[in-house]
mmCIF file of C-alpha atoms in Angstrom:
data_model
loop_
_atom_site.group_PDB
_atom_site.id
_atom_site.type_symbol
_atom_site.label_atom_id
_atom_site.label_comp_id
_atom_site.label_asym_id
_atom_site.label_seq_id
_atom_site.Cartn_x
_atom_site.Cartn_y
_atom_site.Cartn_z
ATOM 1 C CA MET A 61 2.540 -33.814 -31.156
ATOM 2 C CA PRO A 62 -1.010 -32.813 -30.157
ATOM 3 C CA LEU A 63 -3.925 -34.414 -31.944
ATOM 4 C CA SER A 64 -6.065 -31.992 -33.915
ATOM 5 C CA ASN A 65 -9.437 -33.377 -32.851
ATOM 6 C CA PRO A 66 -10.020 -33.164 -29.054
ATOM 7 C CA VAL A 67 -13.131 -35.380 -29.296
ATOM 8 C CA PHE A 68 -11.010 -38.315 -30.472
ATOM 9 C CA SER A 69 -7.849 -37.693 -28.430
ATOM 10 C CA GLU A 70 -9.234 -39.388 -25.305
ATOM 11 C CA LEU A 71 -10.301 -42.357 -27.406
ATOM 12 C CA LEU A 72 -6.963 -42.699 -29.191
ATOM 13 C CA LEU A 73 -4.441 -41.925 -26.478
ATOM 14 C CA PRO A 74 -3.722 -44.040 -23.407
ATOM 15 C CA THR A 75 -4.709 -42.682 -20.005
ATOM 16 C CA SER A 76 -2.421 -45.019 -18.078
ATOM 17 C CA PHE A 77 0.889 -46.820 -18.448
ATOM 18 C CA THR A 78 3.107 -49.430 -16.845
ATOM 19 C CA HIS A 79 6.879 -49.290 -17.303
ATOM 20 C CA TRP A 80 9.202 -52.096 -16.205
ATOM 21 C CA HIS A 81 12.543 -50.688 -15.049
ATOM 22 C CA ASP A 82 14.584 -53.368 -16.839
ATOM 23 C CA GLU A 83 13.333 -51.812 -20.104
ATOM 24 C CA SER A 84 14.691 -48.361 -19.166
ATOM 25 C CA PHE A 85 17.292 -46.583 -21.275
ATOM 26 C CA VAL A 86 20.363 -45.580 -19.227
ATOM 27 C CA GLU A 87 21.047 -41.869 -19.704
ATOM 28 C CA SER A 88 24.079 -41.804 -17.373
ATOM 29 C CA GLY A 89 25.763 -44.152 -14.920
ATOM 30 C CA GLY A 90 25.994 -47.902 -14.642
ATOM 31 C CA GLN A 91 24.062 -50.464 -16.621
ATOM 32 C CA ILE A 92 20.677 -51.790 -15.523
ATOM 33 C CA LYS A 93 21.173 -54.993 -13.541
ATOM 34 C CA THR A 94 18.481 -57.525 -12.638
ATOM 35 C CA ASP A 95 18.847 -59.892 -9.678
ATOM 36 C CA THR A 96 16.393 -62.669 -8.911
ATOM 37 C CA ASN A 97 14.820 -62.146 -5.503
ATOM 38 C CA ALA A 98 11.780 -64.226 -4.545
ATOM 39 C CA GLY A 99 11.032 -61.862 -1.628
ATOM 40 C CA LEU A 100 10.177 -58.992 -3.960
ATOM 41 C CA ALA A 101 7.026 -58.468 -5.987
ATOM 42 C CA PHE A 102 7.623 -59.842 -9.497
ATOM 43 C CA GLY A 103 10.669 -61.784 -8.191
ATOM 44 C CA ALA A 104 13.363 -59.338 -9.231
ATOM 45 C CA GLU A 105 15.424 -56.396 -8.051
ATOM 46 C CA ILE A 106 16.299 -53.961 -10.858
ATOM 47 C CA TYR A 107 18.877 -51.200 -10.420
ATOM 48 C CA GLN A 108 21.821 -49.376 -11.981
ATOM 49 C CA ASN A 109 25.173 -50.824 -10.982
ATOM 50 C CA PRO A 110 27.410 -49.415 -9.663
ATOM 51 C CA ALA A 111 25.286 -46.764 -7.986
ATOM 52 C CA ALA A 112 26.418 -43.151 -8.277
ATOM 53 C CA LEU A 113 25.189 -39.597 -7.886
ATOM 54 C CA ASN A 114 23.392 -38.452 -11.069
ATOM 55 C CA ASP A 115 22.533 -41.954 -12.290
ATOM 56 C CA SER A 116 19.645 -41.456 -14.682
ATOM 57 C CA PHE A 117 17.331 -43.506 -16.838
ATOM 58 C CA SER A 118 14.543 -42.710 -19.235
ATOM 59 C CA PHE A 119 11.602 -44.056 -21.192
ATOM 60 C CA ARG A 120 8.862 -42.733 -23.489
ATOM 61 C CA LYS A 121 5.102 -43.044 -23.222
ATOM 62 C CA LEU A 122 2.212 -41.981 -25.418
ATOM 63 C CA LEU A 123 -0.408 -40.322 -23.202
ATOM 64 C CA ALA A 124 -3.434 -38.071 -23.167
ATOM 65 C CA ALA A 125 -2.966 -34.688 -21.473
ATOM 66 C CA GLY A 126 -4.020 -34.344 -17.844
ATOM 67 C CA ALA A 127 -3.170 -35.065 -14.215
ATOM 68 C CA TYR A 128 -1.946 -38.561 -13.322
ATOM 69 C CA ASN A 129 -1.245 -40.541 -10.166
ATOM 70 C CA LEU A 130 2.292 -41.914 -10.574
ATOM 71 C CA SER A 131 3.352 -44.971 -8.535
ATOM 72 C CA VAL A 132 6.880 -46.342 -8.155
ATOM 73 C CA LEU A 133 7.321 -49.889 -6.838
ATOM 74 C CA THR A 134 10.708 -49.875 -5.108
ATOM 75 C CA VAL A 135 12.802 -51.103 -2.207
ATOM 76 C CA LEU A 136 13.095 -48.524 0.557
ATOM 77 C CA THR A 137 16.328 -49.043 2.476
ATOM 78 C CA SER A 138 19.384 -47.298 3.932
ATOM 79 C CA SER A 139 21.587 -47.276 0.801
ATOM 80 C CA VAL A 140 19.415 -45.413 -1.682
ATOM 81 C CA GLY A 141 19.152 -41.950 -3.152
ATOM 82 C CA LYS A 142 16.544 -39.281 -3.846
ATOM 83 C CA LEU A 143 14.839 -39.179 -7.237
ATOM 84 C CA LYS A 144 13.694 -36.363 -9.432
ATOM 85 C CA LEU A 145 11.520 -36.723 -12.518
ATOM 86 C CA GLU A 146 11.611 -34.600 -15.626
ATOM 87 C CA ILE A 147 8.883 -34.918 -18.236
ATOM 88 C CA ASP A 148 9.846 -33.536 -21.639
ATOM 89 C CA GLY A 149 12.748 -31.721 -19.960
ATOM 90 C CA ASN A 150 10.549 -29.993 -17.369
ATOM 91 C CA LEU A 151 10.809 -30.787 -13.667
ATOM 92 C CA ALA A 152 7.784 -32.773 -12.427
ATOM 93 C CA PHE A 153 9.154 -33.358 -8.898
ATOM 94 C CA ASP A 154 12.440 -33.508 -7.003
ATOM 95 C CA ASP A 155 11.410 -34.869 -3.626
ATOM 96 C CA MET A 156 11.138 -38.669 -3.892
ATOM 97 C CA ASP A 157 13.303 -39.900 -0.995
ATOM 98 C CA VAL A 158 13.637 -43.703 -1.179
ATOM 99 C CA TYR A 159 15.469 -43.889 2.187
ATOM 100 C CA SER A 160 14.219 -45.972 5.105
ATOM 101 C CA SER A 161 16.190 -47.079 8.174
ATOM 102 C CA SER A 162 14.432 -50.456 7.962
ATOM 103 C CA VAL A 163 13.991 -52.358 4.695
ATOM 104 C CA VAL A 164 10.605 -52.146 2.970
ATOM 105 C CA VAL A 165 10.897 -54.610 0.073
ATOM 106 C CA ASN A 166 7.689 -53.728 -1.773
ATOM 107 C CA GLY A 167 7.352 -50.020 -1.053
ATOM 108 C CA ILE A 168 5.168 -47.856 -3.245
ATOM 109 C CA LEU A 169 5.921 -44.145 -3.522
ATOM 110 C CA GLN A 170 3.384 -41.895 -5.224
ATOM 111 C CA ARG A 171 3.263 -38.437 -6.753
ATOM 112 C CA THR A 172 0.820 -36.475 -8.884
ATOM 113 C CA ILE A 173 2.227 -35.488 -12.265
ATOM 114 C CA THR A 174 0.857 -33.429 -15.118
ATOM 115 C CA ILE A 175 1.071 -34.374 -18.778
ATOM 116 C CA PRO A 176 0.806 -30.992 -20.511
ATOM 117 C CA ALA A 177 -0.358 -32.100 -23.964
ATOM 118 C CA ASP A 178 -1.535 -35.149 -25.866
ATOM 119 C CA GLY A 179 1.312 -37.097 -27.442
ATOM 120 C CA LEU A 180 4.597 -38.894 -26.894
ATOM 121 C CA HIS A 181 6.419 -37.874 -23.694
ATOM 122 C CA ASP A 182 9.960 -38.397 -22.408
ATOM 123 C CA PHE A 183 10.307 -39.429 -18.750
ATOM 124 C CA LYS A 184 13.742 -39.040 -17.172
ATOM 125 C CA PHE A 185 14.456 -40.106 -13.589
ATOM 126 C CA THR A 186 17.701 -38.989 -11.934
ATOM 127 C CA VAL A 187 19.229 -39.875 -8.564
ATOM 128 C CA PHE A 188 20.147 -36.275 -7.722
ATOM 129 C CA ALA A 189 20.995 -36.542 -4.001
ATOM 130 C CA LYS A 190 20.665 -38.823 -1.002
ATOM 131 C CA ASN A 191 19.211 -38.642 2.466
ATOM 132 C CA ALA A 192 21.867 -37.574 4.983
ATOM 133 C CA ALA A 193 21.480 -40.971 6.696
ATOM 134 C CA SER A 194 21.834 -42.975 3.456
ATOM 135 C CA SER A 195 25.075 -44.797 2.674
ATOM 136 C CA ASN A 196 24.758 -44.789 -1.145
ATOM 137 C CA TYR A 197 22.843 -43.667 -4.257
ATOM 138 C CA TYR A 198 21.021 -46.844 -5.345
ATOM 139 C CA PHE A 199 17.540 -46.860 -6.800
ATOM 140 C CA SER A 200 15.985 -50.298 -6.945
ATOM 141 C CA GLY A 201 12.772 -50.118 -8.903
ATOM 142 C CA ARG A 202 10.655 -52.639 -10.670
ATOM 143 C CA LYS A 203 7.493 -51.038 -11.925
ATOM 144 C CA ILE A 204 6.603 -47.420 -12.612
ATOM 145 C CA SER A 205 2.967 -46.840 -13.451
ATOM 146 C CA ALA A 206 0.506 -44.000 -13.811
ATOM 147 C CA ARG A 207 -3.230 -43.603 -14.191
ATOM 148 C CA LYS A 208 -5.096 -40.470 -15.195
ATOM 149 C CA ILE A 209 -7.017 -38.842 -12.356
#
């Protein structure tokens, strides 16, 4: 719900967020699983298990309207899928390919997103496809963050 006073909206609403994937709500697919892994930033690998096409998870964030730099801390590897993001039911992007032929344990993928109005927003990530060279549909994420541009 938009705030009625634009002068105060920037002061009241966050202009950044950090979301930890183990706090995600599973929309469809397997449960969120956390494995300890000292080789990864923050010491954990967090993913839906078992992996499947159309696995999806969501979370909500209160944010000021505007353009944001979104960062996803993930593992890029040969058994992962492609992600799309919907914000409030509207497609933000559908081109985040997490595939890599060699493992990158602390990969950061970035996109620019737009928050259309001040207020509470629903973020829904879905594994909608996979790279032709990928062997599965995993998404191993730890931290999803954004900062207003």
